[in-house]
Amino acid sequence: MGAFSAETEAFLRQAMERHSAMVYRLAYARTRNAADAQDVYQEAFLRLALCKREFADDEHVKAWLIRTTAHLSVHVVASAWRRRVTLVEYLPRGRESAPEEPSFVLHALRQLPPGDRTVLHLYYFEGMRAEDMARVLGKSAPGVRMRLTRARRRFKALLMEGGILDEED
């Protein structure tokens, strides 16, 4: 790393060891693109290295990284450059040309609004409780639970529309 003090390098190395996978997964879930997720990942850890804030503990660092990653991802997705260059994916509809389940599930996730993808990702992939998500996202716990319920409902509807789930599921 070289450009930072030994203390900053040790702090950054520890944060990367503990949280790099989570930061990348969240960035990818929000941007839906590996290159953009890598850019967000690098920027999030660069900002952490340059941050002058004192962190109370590792949970505080994790919360800061989640907020920063989510914020950076929004800017990447909204950028005019990305809107011009990204190609729209074509996915055939209907049972006669049913998509493969894993790719359609990923496609369905990508159709959800960023906030829905974030709460689903934090809950299912990071194992966060609603109370923890509320603290990290700056929302109320009941609000996060409602968002999670609505996100699940939207996701299920997309899977049913694509023929992956039946009414009974």
Short mmCIF file of N, CA and C in Angstrom, two decimals:
data_model
loop_
_atom_site.label_atom_id
_atom_site.label_comp_id
_atom_site.label_asym_id
_atom_site.label_seq_id
_atom_site.Cartn_x
_atom_site.Cartn_y
_atom_site.Cartn_z
N MET A 1 0.83 -1.19 0.00
CA MET A 1 0.00 0.00 0.00
C MET A 1 0.87 1.25 0.00
N GLY A 2 1.86 1.36 0.84
CA GLY A 2 2.91 2.36 0.73
C GLY A 2 2.58 3.81 1.03
N ALA A 3 1.50 4.37 0.50
CA ALA A 3 1.21 5.79 0.63
C ALA A 3 0.59 6.15 1.98
N PHE A 4 0.24 5.19 2.77
CA PHE A 4 -0.42 5.43 4.04
C PHE A 4 0.49 5.06 5.20
N SER A 5 0.14 5.56 6.39
CA SER A 5 0.91 5.21 7.58
C SER A 5 0.75 3.72 7.87
N ALA A 6 1.66 3.17 8.64
CA ALA A 6 1.61 1.75 8.98
C ALA A 6 0.30 1.42 9.71
N GLU A 7 -0.15 2.34 10.55
CA GLU A 7 -1.40 2.13 11.29
C GLU A 7 -2.60 2.08 10.34
N THR A 8 -2.63 3.01 9.37
CA THR A 8 -3.72 3.04 8.39
C THR A 8 -3.68 1.78 7.53
N GLU A 9 -2.49 1.37 7.13
CA GLU A 9 -2.36 0.15 6.31
C GLU A 9 -2.86 -1.07 7.06
N ALA A 10 -2.52 -1.17 8.34
CA ALA A 10 -2.97 -2.32 9.15
C ALA A 10 -4.49 -2.31 9.29
N PHE A 11 -5.06 -1.12 9.54
CA PHE A 11 -6.51 -0.97 9.67
C PHE A 11 -7.20 -1.37 8.36
N LEU A 12 -6.68 -0.87 7.25
CA LEU A 12 -7.27 -1.15 5.95
C LEU A 12 -7.14 -2.64 5.60
N ARG A 13 -6.00 -3.21 5.86
CA ARG A 13 -5.79 -4.64 5.59
C ARG A 13 -6.80 -5.48 6.39
N GLN A 14 -6.98 -5.13 7.66
CA GLN A 14 -7.93 -5.87 8.51
C GLN A 14 -9.37 -5.70 7.98
N ALA A 15 -9.73 -4.48 7.61
CA ALA A 15 -11.08 -4.23 7.09
C ALA A 15 -11.30 -5.01 5.79
N MET A 16 -10.30 -5.05 4.94
CA MET A 16 -10.43 -5.78 3.68
C MET A 16 -10.54 -7.29 3.92
N GLU A 17 -9.77 -7.80 4.86
CA GLU A 17 -9.86 -9.23 5.17
C GLU A 17 -11.25 -9.60 5.68
N ARG A 18 -11.83 -8.73 6.48
CA ARG A 18 -13.12 -9.04 7.09
C ARG A 18 -14.32 -8.73 6.20
N HIS A 19 -14.21 -7.68 5.38
CA HIS A 19 -15.41 -7.18 4.70
C HIS A 19 -15.33 -7.12 3.18
N SER A 20 -14.22 -7.52 2.58
CA SER A 20 -14.10 -7.36 1.12
C SER A 20 -15.16 -8.15 0.35
N ALA A 21 -15.43 -9.38 0.76
CA ALA A 21 -16.43 -10.18 0.05
C ALA A 21 -17.81 -9.54 0.15
N MET A 22 -18.16 -9.06 1.32
CA MET A 22 -19.46 -8.43 1.52
C MET A 22 -19.58 -7.16 0.67
N VAL A 23 -18.53 -6.35 0.63
CA VAL A 23 -18.56 -5.11 -0.16
C VAL A 23 -18.74 -5.44 -1.64
N TYR A 24 -17.98 -6.40 -2.13
CA TYR A 24 -18.09 -6.75 -3.55
C TYR A 24 -19.48 -7.31 -3.86
N ARG A 25 -19.99 -8.22 -3.03
CA ARG A 25 -21.31 -8.80 -3.29
C ARG A 25 -22.40 -7.73 -3.30
N LEU A 26 -22.33 -6.81 -2.36
CA LEU A 26 -23.33 -5.74 -2.31
C LEU A 26 -23.20 -4.84 -3.54
N ALA A 27 -21.98 -4.49 -3.90
CA ALA A 27 -21.76 -3.66 -5.09
C ALA A 27 -22.29 -4.36 -6.34
N TYR A 28 -22.03 -5.65 -6.44
CA TYR A 28 -22.51 -6.40 -7.61
C TYR A 28 -24.03 -6.49 -7.61
N ALA A 29 -24.62 -6.72 -6.44
CA ALA A 29 -26.08 -6.79 -6.34
C ALA A 29 -26.72 -5.47 -6.76
N ARG A 30 -26.07 -4.37 -6.44
CA ARG A 30 -26.63 -3.05 -6.77
C ARG A 30 -26.34 -2.63 -8.21
N THR A 31 -25.13 -2.92 -8.73
CA THR A 31 -24.75 -2.44 -10.06
C THR A 31 -25.07 -3.43 -11.17
N ARG A 32 -25.17 -4.71 -10.82
CA ARG A 32 -25.46 -5.78 -11.77
C ARG A 32 -24.37 -5.93 -12.83
N ASN A 33 -23.16 -5.55 -12.51
CA ASN A 33 -22.08 -5.58 -13.49
C ASN A 33 -20.76 -5.78 -12.75
N ALA A 34 -19.97 -6.76 -13.15
CA ALA A 34 -18.73 -7.09 -12.44
C ALA A 34 -17.73 -5.93 -12.48
N ALA A 35 -17.57 -5.29 -13.63
CA ALA A 35 -16.61 -4.19 -13.73
C ALA A 35 -17.03 -3.02 -12.85
N ASP A 36 -18.31 -2.68 -12.86
CA ASP A 36 -18.79 -1.60 -12.01
C ASP A 36 -18.65 -1.97 -10.53
N ALA A 37 -18.93 -3.22 -10.20
CA ALA A 37 -18.80 -3.67 -8.81
C ALA A 37 -17.35 -3.56 -8.35
N GLN A 38 -16.39 -3.88 -9.22
CA GLN A 38 -14.98 -3.74 -8.86
C GLN A 38 -14.61 -2.27 -8.65
N ASP A 39 -15.15 -1.40 -9.49
CA ASP A 39 -14.89 0.04 -9.32
C ASP A 39 -15.44 0.53 -7.99
N VAL A 40 -16.66 0.14 -7.67
CA VAL A 40 -17.28 0.54 -6.40
C VAL A 40 -16.47 -0.01 -5.23
N TYR A 41 -16.06 -1.26 -5.32
CA TYR A 41 -15.26 -1.92 -4.29
C TYR A 41 -13.98 -1.12 -4.02
N GLN A 42 -13.26 -0.80 -5.08
CA GLN A 42 -12.01 -0.05 -4.93
C GLN A 42 -12.25 1.33 -4.34
N GLU A 43 -13.27 2.01 -4.82
CA GLU A 43 -13.58 3.35 -4.32
C GLU A 43 -13.99 3.31 -2.85
N ALA A 44 -14.77 2.31 -2.46
CA ALA A 44 -15.21 2.20 -1.06
C ALA A 44 -14.01 2.03 -0.13
N PHE A 45 -13.07 1.16 -0.49
CA PHE A 45 -11.91 0.95 0.37
C PHE A 45 -10.93 2.12 0.31
N LEU A 46 -10.86 2.80 -0.83
CA LEU A 46 -10.04 4.01 -0.90
C LEU A 46 -10.61 5.08 0.03
N ARG A 47 -11.92 5.25 0.00
CA ARG A 47 -12.55 6.23 0.89
C ARG A 47 -12.36 5.85 2.36
N LEU A 48 -12.38 4.55 2.65
CA LEU A 48 -12.14 4.10 4.02
C LEU A 48 -10.72 4.47 4.44
N ALA A 49 -9.76 4.27 3.55
CA ALA A 49 -8.37 4.60 3.86
C ALA A 49 -8.18 6.09 4.09
N LEU A 50 -8.92 6.91 3.35
CA LEU A 50 -8.79 8.37 3.46
C LEU A 50 -9.69 8.97 4.54
N CYS A 51 -10.59 8.17 5.07
CA CYS A 51 -11.55 8.64 6.07
C CYS A 51 -10.84 9.03 7.37
N LYS A 52 -11.18 10.16 7.89
CA LYS A 52 -10.57 10.66 9.13
C LYS A 52 -11.39 10.30 10.37
N ARG A 53 -12.47 9.57 10.16
CA ARG A 53 -13.38 9.20 11.24
C ARG A 53 -12.77 8.14 12.15
N GLU A 54 -13.11 8.22 13.42
CA GLU A 54 -12.74 7.18 14.39
C GLU A 54 -13.89 6.18 14.46
N PHE A 55 -13.59 4.92 14.29
CA PHE A 55 -14.61 3.88 14.34
C PHE A 55 -14.60 3.23 15.71
N ALA A 56 -15.79 3.05 16.28
CA ALA A 56 -15.92 2.48 17.62
C ALA A 56 -15.49 1.01 17.65
N ASP A 57 -15.88 0.27 16.61
CA ASP A 57 -15.56 -1.16 16.56
C ASP A 57 -15.72 -1.65 15.13
N ASP A 58 -15.54 -2.95 14.93
CA ASP A 58 -15.62 -3.52 13.59
C ASP A 58 -17.03 -3.42 13.01
N GLU A 59 -18.06 -3.49 13.85
CA GLU A 59 -19.43 -3.34 13.36
C GLU A 59 -19.66 -1.94 12.80
N HIS A 60 -19.03 -0.95 13.40
CA HIS A 60 -19.13 0.42 12.90
C HIS A 60 -18.47 0.52 11.53
N VAL A 61 -17.32 -0.12 11.36
CA VAL A 61 -16.63 -0.15 10.06
C VAL A 61 -17.52 -0.82 9.03
N LYS A 62 -18.11 -1.96 9.39
CA LYS A 62 -18.98 -2.70 8.48
C LYS A 62 -20.17 -1.84 8.05
N ALA A 63 -20.80 -1.18 9.01
CA ALA A 63 -21.95 -0.32 8.71
C ALA A 63 -21.53 0.81 7.78
N TRP A 64 -20.38 1.42 8.04
CA TRP A 64 -19.88 2.50 7.19
C TRP A 64 -19.63 1.99 5.77
N LEU A 65 -19.05 0.81 5.64
CA LEU A 65 -18.78 0.24 4.32
C LEU A 65 -20.07 -0.08 3.57
N ILE A 66 -21.08 -0.58 4.27
CA ILE A 66 -22.36 -0.88 3.62
C ILE A 66 -22.99 0.40 3.10
N ARG A 67 -23.04 1.44 3.93
CA ARG A 67 -23.62 2.72 3.50
C ARG A 67 -22.84 3.30 2.32
N THR A 68 -21.53 3.29 2.42
CA THR A 68 -20.68 3.86 1.37
C THR A 68 -20.84 3.08 0.07
N THR A 69 -20.83 1.75 0.16
CA THR A 69 -20.98 0.91 -1.03
C THR A 69 -22.34 1.15 -1.69
N ALA A 70 -23.39 1.20 -0.90
CA ALA A 70 -24.72 1.45 -1.45
C ALA A 70 -24.78 2.81 -2.12
N HIS A 71 -24.21 3.82 -1.49
CA HIS A 71 -24.20 5.18 -2.04
C HIS A 71 -23.41 5.24 -3.35
N LEU A 72 -22.22 4.67 -3.36
CA LEU A 72 -21.39 4.67 -4.57
C LEU A 72 -22.08 3.91 -5.70
N SER A 73 -22.74 2.82 -5.37
CA SER A 73 -23.42 2.02 -6.39
C SER A 73 -24.54 2.80 -7.06
N VAL A 74 -25.27 3.58 -6.28
CA VAL A 74 -26.34 4.41 -6.84
C VAL A 74 -25.77 5.37 -7.88
N HIS A 75 -24.64 5.97 -7.57
CA HIS A 75 -24.03 6.91 -8.51
C HIS A 75 -23.53 6.22 -9.77
N VAL A 76 -23.00 5.03 -9.64
CA VAL A 76 -22.53 4.29 -10.82
C VAL A 76 -23.72 3.94 -11.71
N VAL A 77 -24.78 3.43 -11.11
CA VAL A 77 -25.95 3.02 -11.89
C VAL A 77 -26.60 4.22 -12.56
N ALA A 78 -26.61 5.36 -11.90
CA ALA A 78 -27.27 6.55 -12.43
C ALA A 78 -26.42 7.33 -13.43
N SER A 79 -25.15 7.00 -13.55
CA SER A 79 -24.27 7.81 -14.40
C SER A 79 -24.72 7.78 -15.86
N ALA A 80 -24.60 8.91 -16.50
CA ALA A 80 -25.00 9.04 -17.90
C ALA A 80 -24.16 8.11 -18.78
N TRP A 81 -22.88 7.97 -18.48
CA TRP A 81 -22.01 7.10 -19.28
C TRP A 81 -22.54 5.67 -19.26
N ARG A 82 -22.86 5.17 -18.10
CA ARG A 82 -23.33 3.79 -17.99
C ARG A 82 -24.66 3.60 -18.71
N ARG A 83 -25.54 4.58 -18.62
CA ARG A 83 -26.83 4.46 -19.29
C ARG A 83 -26.65 4.37 -20.80
N ARG A 84 -25.65 5.06 -21.35
CA ARG A 84 -25.41 5.04 -22.78
C ARG A 84 -24.76 3.74 -23.25
N VAL A 85 -23.90 3.13 -22.43
CA VAL A 85 -23.11 1.99 -22.88
C VAL A 85 -23.76 0.65 -22.58
N THR A 86 -24.57 0.56 -21.57
CA THR A 86 -25.15 -0.73 -21.17
C THR A 86 -26.16 -1.21 -22.20
N LEU A 87 -26.03 -2.46 -22.60
CA LEU A 87 -26.98 -3.05 -23.53
C LEU A 87 -28.11 -3.69 -22.75
N VAL A 88 -29.31 -3.59 -23.29
CA VAL A 88 -30.47 -4.21 -22.65
C VAL A 88 -30.41 -5.71 -22.92
N GLU A 89 -30.59 -6.50 -21.85
CA GLU A 89 -30.58 -7.95 -22.02
C GLU A 89 -31.92 -8.41 -22.58
N TYR A 90 -31.85 -9.37 -23.47
CA TYR A 90 -33.06 -9.96 -24.00
C TYR A 90 -33.28 -11.30 -23.32
N LEU A 91 -34.47 -11.51 -22.81
CA LEU A 91 -34.81 -12.77 -22.17
C LEU A 91 -36.15 -13.23 -22.70
N PRO A 92 -36.21 -14.37 -23.41
CA PRO A 92 -37.49 -14.84 -23.94
C PRO A 92 -38.48 -15.15 -22.82
N ARG A 93 -39.74 -14.91 -23.08
CA ARG A 93 -40.81 -15.15 -22.11
C ARG A 93 -41.66 -16.34 -22.53
N GLY A 94 -42.41 -16.86 -21.59
CA GLY A 94 -43.37 -17.91 -21.89
C GLY A 94 -42.84 -19.30 -21.61
N ARG A 95 -43.74 -20.21 -21.37
CA ARG A 95 -43.36 -21.58 -21.03
C ARG A 95 -42.71 -22.32 -22.20
N GLU A 96 -43.09 -21.98 -23.45
CA GLU A 96 -42.51 -22.69 -24.58
C GLU A 96 -41.02 -22.40 -24.72
N SER A 97 -40.54 -21.32 -24.16
CA SER A 97 -39.10 -21.02 -24.18
C SER A 97 -38.66 -20.66 -22.77
N ALA A 98 -38.99 -21.52 -21.82
CA ALA A 98 -38.68 -21.25 -20.41
C ALA A 98 -37.19 -21.09 -20.20
N PRO A 99 -36.77 -20.02 -19.53
CA PRO A 99 -35.36 -19.80 -19.28
C PRO A 99 -34.82 -20.79 -18.25
N GLU A 100 -33.51 -20.95 -18.23
CA GLU A 100 -32.90 -21.77 -17.19
C GLU A 100 -33.15 -21.08 -15.86
N GLU A 101 -33.45 -21.86 -14.83
CA GLU A 101 -33.83 -21.28 -13.55
C GLU A 101 -32.79 -20.34 -12.96
N PRO A 102 -31.52 -20.74 -12.82
CA PRO A 102 -30.57 -19.82 -12.17
C PRO A 102 -30.43 -18.48 -12.89
N SER A 103 -30.37 -18.50 -14.23
CA SER A 103 -30.21 -17.24 -14.94
C SER A 103 -31.47 -16.39 -14.83
N PHE A 104 -32.64 -17.03 -14.81
CA PHE A 104 -33.86 -16.25 -14.69
C PHE A 104 -34.01 -15.68 -13.29
N VAL A 105 -33.60 -16.43 -12.29
CA VAL A 105 -33.65 -15.93 -10.91
C VAL A 105 -32.78 -14.68 -10.80
N LEU A 106 -31.58 -14.74 -11.37
CA LEU A 106 -30.69 -13.58 -11.37
C LEU A 106 -31.31 -12.42 -12.13
N HIS A 107 -31.92 -12.73 -13.27
CA HIS A 107 -32.58 -11.69 -14.06
C HIS A 107 -33.73 -11.06 -13.26
N ALA A 108 -34.49 -11.88 -12.56
CA ALA A 108 -35.60 -11.37 -11.75
C ALA A 108 -35.08 -10.47 -10.64
N LEU A 109 -34.00 -10.87 -9.99
CA LEU A 109 -33.39 -10.02 -8.95
C LEU A 109 -32.98 -8.68 -9.52
N ARG A 110 -32.43 -8.70 -10.72
CA ARG A 110 -31.96 -7.46 -11.35
C ARG A 110 -33.10 -6.52 -11.71
N GLN A 111 -34.31 -7.05 -11.84
CA GLN A 111 -35.45 -6.21 -12.17
C GLN A 111 -36.01 -5.47 -10.96
N LEU A 112 -35.65 -5.90 -9.77
CA LEU A 112 -36.14 -5.25 -8.56
C LEU A 112 -35.49 -3.89 -8.39
N PRO A 113 -36.17 -2.96 -7.73
CA PRO A 113 -35.56 -1.66 -7.43
C PRO A 113 -34.32 -1.85 -6.54
N PRO A 114 -33.35 -0.95 -6.62
CA PRO A 114 -32.12 -1.09 -5.83
C PRO A 114 -32.35 -1.29 -4.34
N GLY A 115 -33.31 -0.59 -3.76
CA GLY A 115 -33.59 -0.74 -2.34
C GLY A 115 -34.06 -2.14 -1.99
N ASP A 116 -34.88 -2.73 -2.86
CA ASP A 116 -35.34 -4.10 -2.64
C ASP A 116 -34.17 -5.08 -2.74
N ARG A 117 -33.33 -4.89 -3.76
CA ARG A 117 -32.16 -5.78 -3.91
C ARG A 117 -31.26 -5.67 -2.69
N THR A 118 -31.11 -4.46 -2.16
CA THR A 118 -30.23 -4.26 -1.01
C THR A 118 -30.73 -5.01 0.21
N VAL A 119 -32.02 -4.85 0.56
CA VAL A 119 -32.51 -5.54 1.76
C VAL A 119 -32.51 -7.05 1.58
N LEU A 120 -32.85 -7.54 0.39
CA LEU A 120 -32.80 -8.98 0.15
C LEU A 120 -31.37 -9.49 0.26
N HIS A 121 -30.44 -8.75 -0.30
CA HIS A 121 -29.03 -9.16 -0.24
C HIS A 121 -28.53 -9.17 1.21
N LEU A 122 -28.79 -8.10 1.93
CA LEU A 122 -28.31 -8.03 3.32
C LEU A 122 -28.93 -9.12 4.18
N TYR A 123 -30.19 -9.43 3.94
CA TYR A 123 -30.88 -10.44 4.75
C TYR A 123 -30.42 -11.86 4.39
N TYR A 124 -30.46 -12.19 3.11
CA TYR A 124 -30.20 -13.57 2.70
C TYR A 124 -28.72 -13.90 2.51
N PHE A 125 -27.93 -12.94 2.06
CA PHE A 125 -26.53 -13.25 1.77
C PHE A 125 -25.57 -12.79 2.86
N GLU A 126 -25.95 -11.76 3.60
CA GLU A 126 -25.08 -11.28 4.68
C GLU A 126 -25.60 -11.69 6.05
N GLY A 127 -26.82 -12.25 6.08
CA GLY A 127 -27.38 -12.75 7.33
C GLY A 127 -27.72 -11.66 8.34
N MET A 128 -28.01 -10.45 7.86
CA MET A 128 -28.32 -9.35 8.78
C MET A 128 -29.79 -9.40 9.20
N ARG A 129 -30.03 -9.08 10.45
CA ARG A 129 -31.39 -8.95 10.98
C ARG A 129 -31.93 -7.57 10.59
N ALA A 130 -33.24 -7.43 10.64
CA ALA A 130 -33.88 -6.16 10.27
C ALA A 130 -33.36 -5.01 11.14
N GLU A 131 -33.14 -5.27 12.42
CA GLU A 131 -32.66 -4.22 13.32
C GLU A 131 -31.27 -3.73 12.90
N ASP A 132 -30.41 -4.67 12.50
CA ASP A 132 -29.07 -4.29 12.05
C ASP A 132 -29.13 -3.53 10.73
N MET A 133 -29.99 -3.99 9.83
CA MET A 133 -30.15 -3.28 8.55
C MET A 133 -30.67 -1.87 8.79
N ALA A 134 -31.60 -1.73 9.72
CA ALA A 134 -32.16 -0.42 10.02
C ALA A 134 -31.07 0.54 10.48
N ARG A 135 -30.22 0.07 11.36
CA ARG A 135 -29.14 0.91 11.87
C ARG A 135 -28.18 1.30 10.74
N VAL A 136 -27.82 0.34 9.91
CA VAL A 136 -26.87 0.58 8.83
C VAL A 136 -27.45 1.48 7.75
N LEU A 137 -28.72 1.26 7.41
CA LEU A 137 -29.35 2.01 6.32
C LEU A 137 -29.99 3.32 6.78
N GLY A 138 -30.01 3.55 8.09
CA GLY A 138 -30.62 4.78 8.60
C GLY A 138 -32.13 4.78 8.49
N LYS A 139 -32.73 3.61 8.62
CA LYS A 139 -34.19 3.46 8.54
C LYS A 139 -34.69 2.88 9.85
N SER A 140 -36.01 2.82 10.00
CA SER A 140 -36.58 2.17 11.19
C SER A 140 -36.65 0.67 10.95
N ALA A 141 -36.59 -0.11 12.03
CA ALA A 141 -36.69 -1.57 11.91
C ALA A 141 -38.03 -1.99 11.29
N PRO A 142 -39.17 -1.40 11.73
CA PRO A 142 -40.43 -1.77 11.07
C PRO A 142 -40.43 -1.41 9.58
N GLY A 143 -39.81 -0.30 9.24
CA GLY A 143 -39.71 0.10 7.83
C GLY A 143 -38.89 -0.90 7.02
N VAL A 144 -37.80 -1.37 7.60
CA VAL A 144 -36.97 -2.37 6.92
C VAL A 144 -37.74 -3.68 6.77
N ARG A 145 -38.45 -4.09 7.81
CA ARG A 145 -39.24 -5.33 7.72
C ARG A 145 -40.31 -5.21 6.63
N MET A 146 -40.95 -4.05 6.54
CA MET A 146 -41.97 -3.84 5.51
C MET A 146 -41.32 -3.87 4.13
N ARG A 147 -40.16 -3.23 3.99
CA ARG A 147 -39.44 -3.24 2.71
C ARG A 147 -39.07 -4.66 2.31
N LEU A 148 -38.63 -5.44 3.28
CA LEU A 148 -38.25 -6.83 3.04
C LEU A 148 -39.47 -7.65 2.60
N THR A 149 -40.60 -7.44 3.26
CA THR A 149 -41.84 -8.14 2.89
C THR A 149 -42.26 -7.78 1.47
N ARG A 150 -42.23 -6.51 1.15
CA ARG A 150 -42.62 -6.07 -0.19
C ARG A 150 -41.63 -6.56 -1.25
N ALA A 151 -40.35 -6.56 -0.91
CA ALA A 151 -39.33 -7.04 -1.85
C ALA A 151 -39.54 -8.53 -2.14
N ARG A 152 -39.83 -9.30 -1.10
CA ARG A 152 -40.10 -10.73 -1.30
C ARG A 152 -41.33 -10.93 -2.19
N ARG A 153 -42.36 -10.13 -1.95
CA ARG A 153 -43.59 -10.24 -2.73
C ARG A 153 -43.31 -9.90 -4.21
N ARG A 154 -42.57 -8.83 -4.45
CA ARG A 154 -42.23 -8.45 -5.84
C ARG A 154 -41.39 -9.53 -6.51
N PHE A 155 -40.43 -10.05 -5.77
CA PHE A 155 -39.54 -11.08 -6.31
C PHE A 155 -40.34 -12.34 -6.66
N LYS A 156 -41.24 -12.74 -5.77
CA LYS A 156 -42.07 -13.92 -6.03
C LYS A 156 -42.94 -13.70 -7.27
N ALA A 157 -43.50 -12.51 -7.41
CA ALA A 157 -44.33 -12.21 -8.58
C ALA A 157 -43.52 -12.32 -9.87
N LEU A 158 -42.29 -11.84 -9.85
CA LEU A 158 -41.43 -11.94 -11.03
C LEU A 158 -41.11 -13.40 -11.35
N LEU A 159 -40.87 -14.20 -10.33
CA LEU A 159 -40.59 -15.62 -10.55
C LEU A 159 -41.82 -16.36 -11.08
N MET A 160 -42.99 -15.98 -10.59
CA MET A 160 -44.23 -16.59 -11.09
C MET A 160 -44.46 -16.18 -12.54
N GLU A 161 -44.22 -14.93 -12.85
CA GLU A 161 -44.38 -14.42 -14.21
C GLU A 161 -43.46 -15.16 -15.18
N GLY A 162 -42.28 -15.52 -14.72
CA GLY A 162 -41.32 -16.23 -15.56
C GLY A 162 -41.51 -17.73 -15.58
N GLY A 163 -42.50 -18.23 -14.85
CA GLY A 163 -42.77 -19.66 -14.85
C GLY A 163 -41.87 -20.47 -13.94
N ILE A 164 -41.10 -19.82 -13.07
CA ILE A 164 -40.21 -20.53 -12.16
C ILE A 164 -40.98 -21.02 -10.94
N LEU A 165 -41.95 -20.24 -10.48
CA LEU A 165 -42.78 -20.62 -9.33
C LEU A 165 -44.23 -20.75 -9.77
N ASP A 166 -44.95 -21.63 -9.09
CA ASP A 166 -46.39 -21.75 -9.29
C ASP A 166 -47.09 -20.99 -8.18
N GLU A 167 -48.39 -20.84 -8.29
CA GLU A 167 -49.19 -20.14 -7.28
C GLU A 167 -49.00 -20.71 -5.89
N GLU A 168 -48.83 -22.04 -5.77
CA GLU A 168 -48.75 -22.69 -4.46
C GLU A 168 -47.42 -22.43 -3.77
N ASP A 169 -46.37 -22.12 -4.51
CA ASP A 169 -45.03 -21.98 -3.92
C ASP A 169 -44.91 -20.78 -3.03
#
